[in-house]
């Protein structure tokens, strides 16, 4: 992976409440963005500020924004200072190795030299931060994917005017193939060995079945046909972890409308309810060759984060007694002995309220 950090529109004109273009959630993301900028500089990854700067006569302002721009003091004009200025927050600082690109519209790629710059720098992954999520982040994400970059959206470094808008757009970007995670989760994944997390596709069946068979005895393992049915029914809720191009593990489970998992759910993918309130965890598995590197924790964290973005009320699972402390470390609370007799063992229901 050869990433570059893209910081979009984090300027006073979008951050300051006195500006007519202020995004309500933007200012709160400045500390997380500043930490990300500092970390990427330490890693010697390209840091690219993608900013707005309108001509003083307004000839390049979007027609949909022109009236607000004129009546609001003409924010984001070159050389401006104060609450409507083009300036980035002082917390970000500026480094001689940083790059700056001025964009004329929402996407950082539209009528700019960003694609050429990234290709000359050997970048294959863009880390997207800034404001506003439904406009500039989203269009940049889609253009990045269209241009064959891997897009990683750092959700705590992006902002919208409402939590509902933020959640819906993060979900949409994840659904088209972007990796959506917090900045902490991103760095944690790198520490675990540059784990890449994506959703399942039909061609993943063989590898998933091989990992299932390697991790569970026959009486507890899902059959190949059961796995095939799950991929067909809810691929977006089967998260695969890849390291070095190899699928090393997964976290999977249907969305359900029940407070706990029942044994019949393991047998049929028909239990999946797209609008259900609860994300289940049917299986969390990492191939024995790759265990002990934090991959399982990264996968479960990703499934929990996705459940939060989708507005679920809880995540539920069943586990053996020896795993109670492990799942408790994620915040799961034991609900006592489960009604499940899967594989002839005693199981415990666990719930994480979101």
Coordinates of C-alpha atoms in Angstrom, one line a residue, residues 65 137 148 202 275 315:
X65 CA -24.0 28.7 -4.2
X137 CA -15.7 13.6 0.4
X148 CA -8.7 2.7 -9.7
X202 CA -19.2 -15.1 -4.6
X275 CA -33.8 -3.4 8.2
X315 CA -24.5 -6.5 18.2

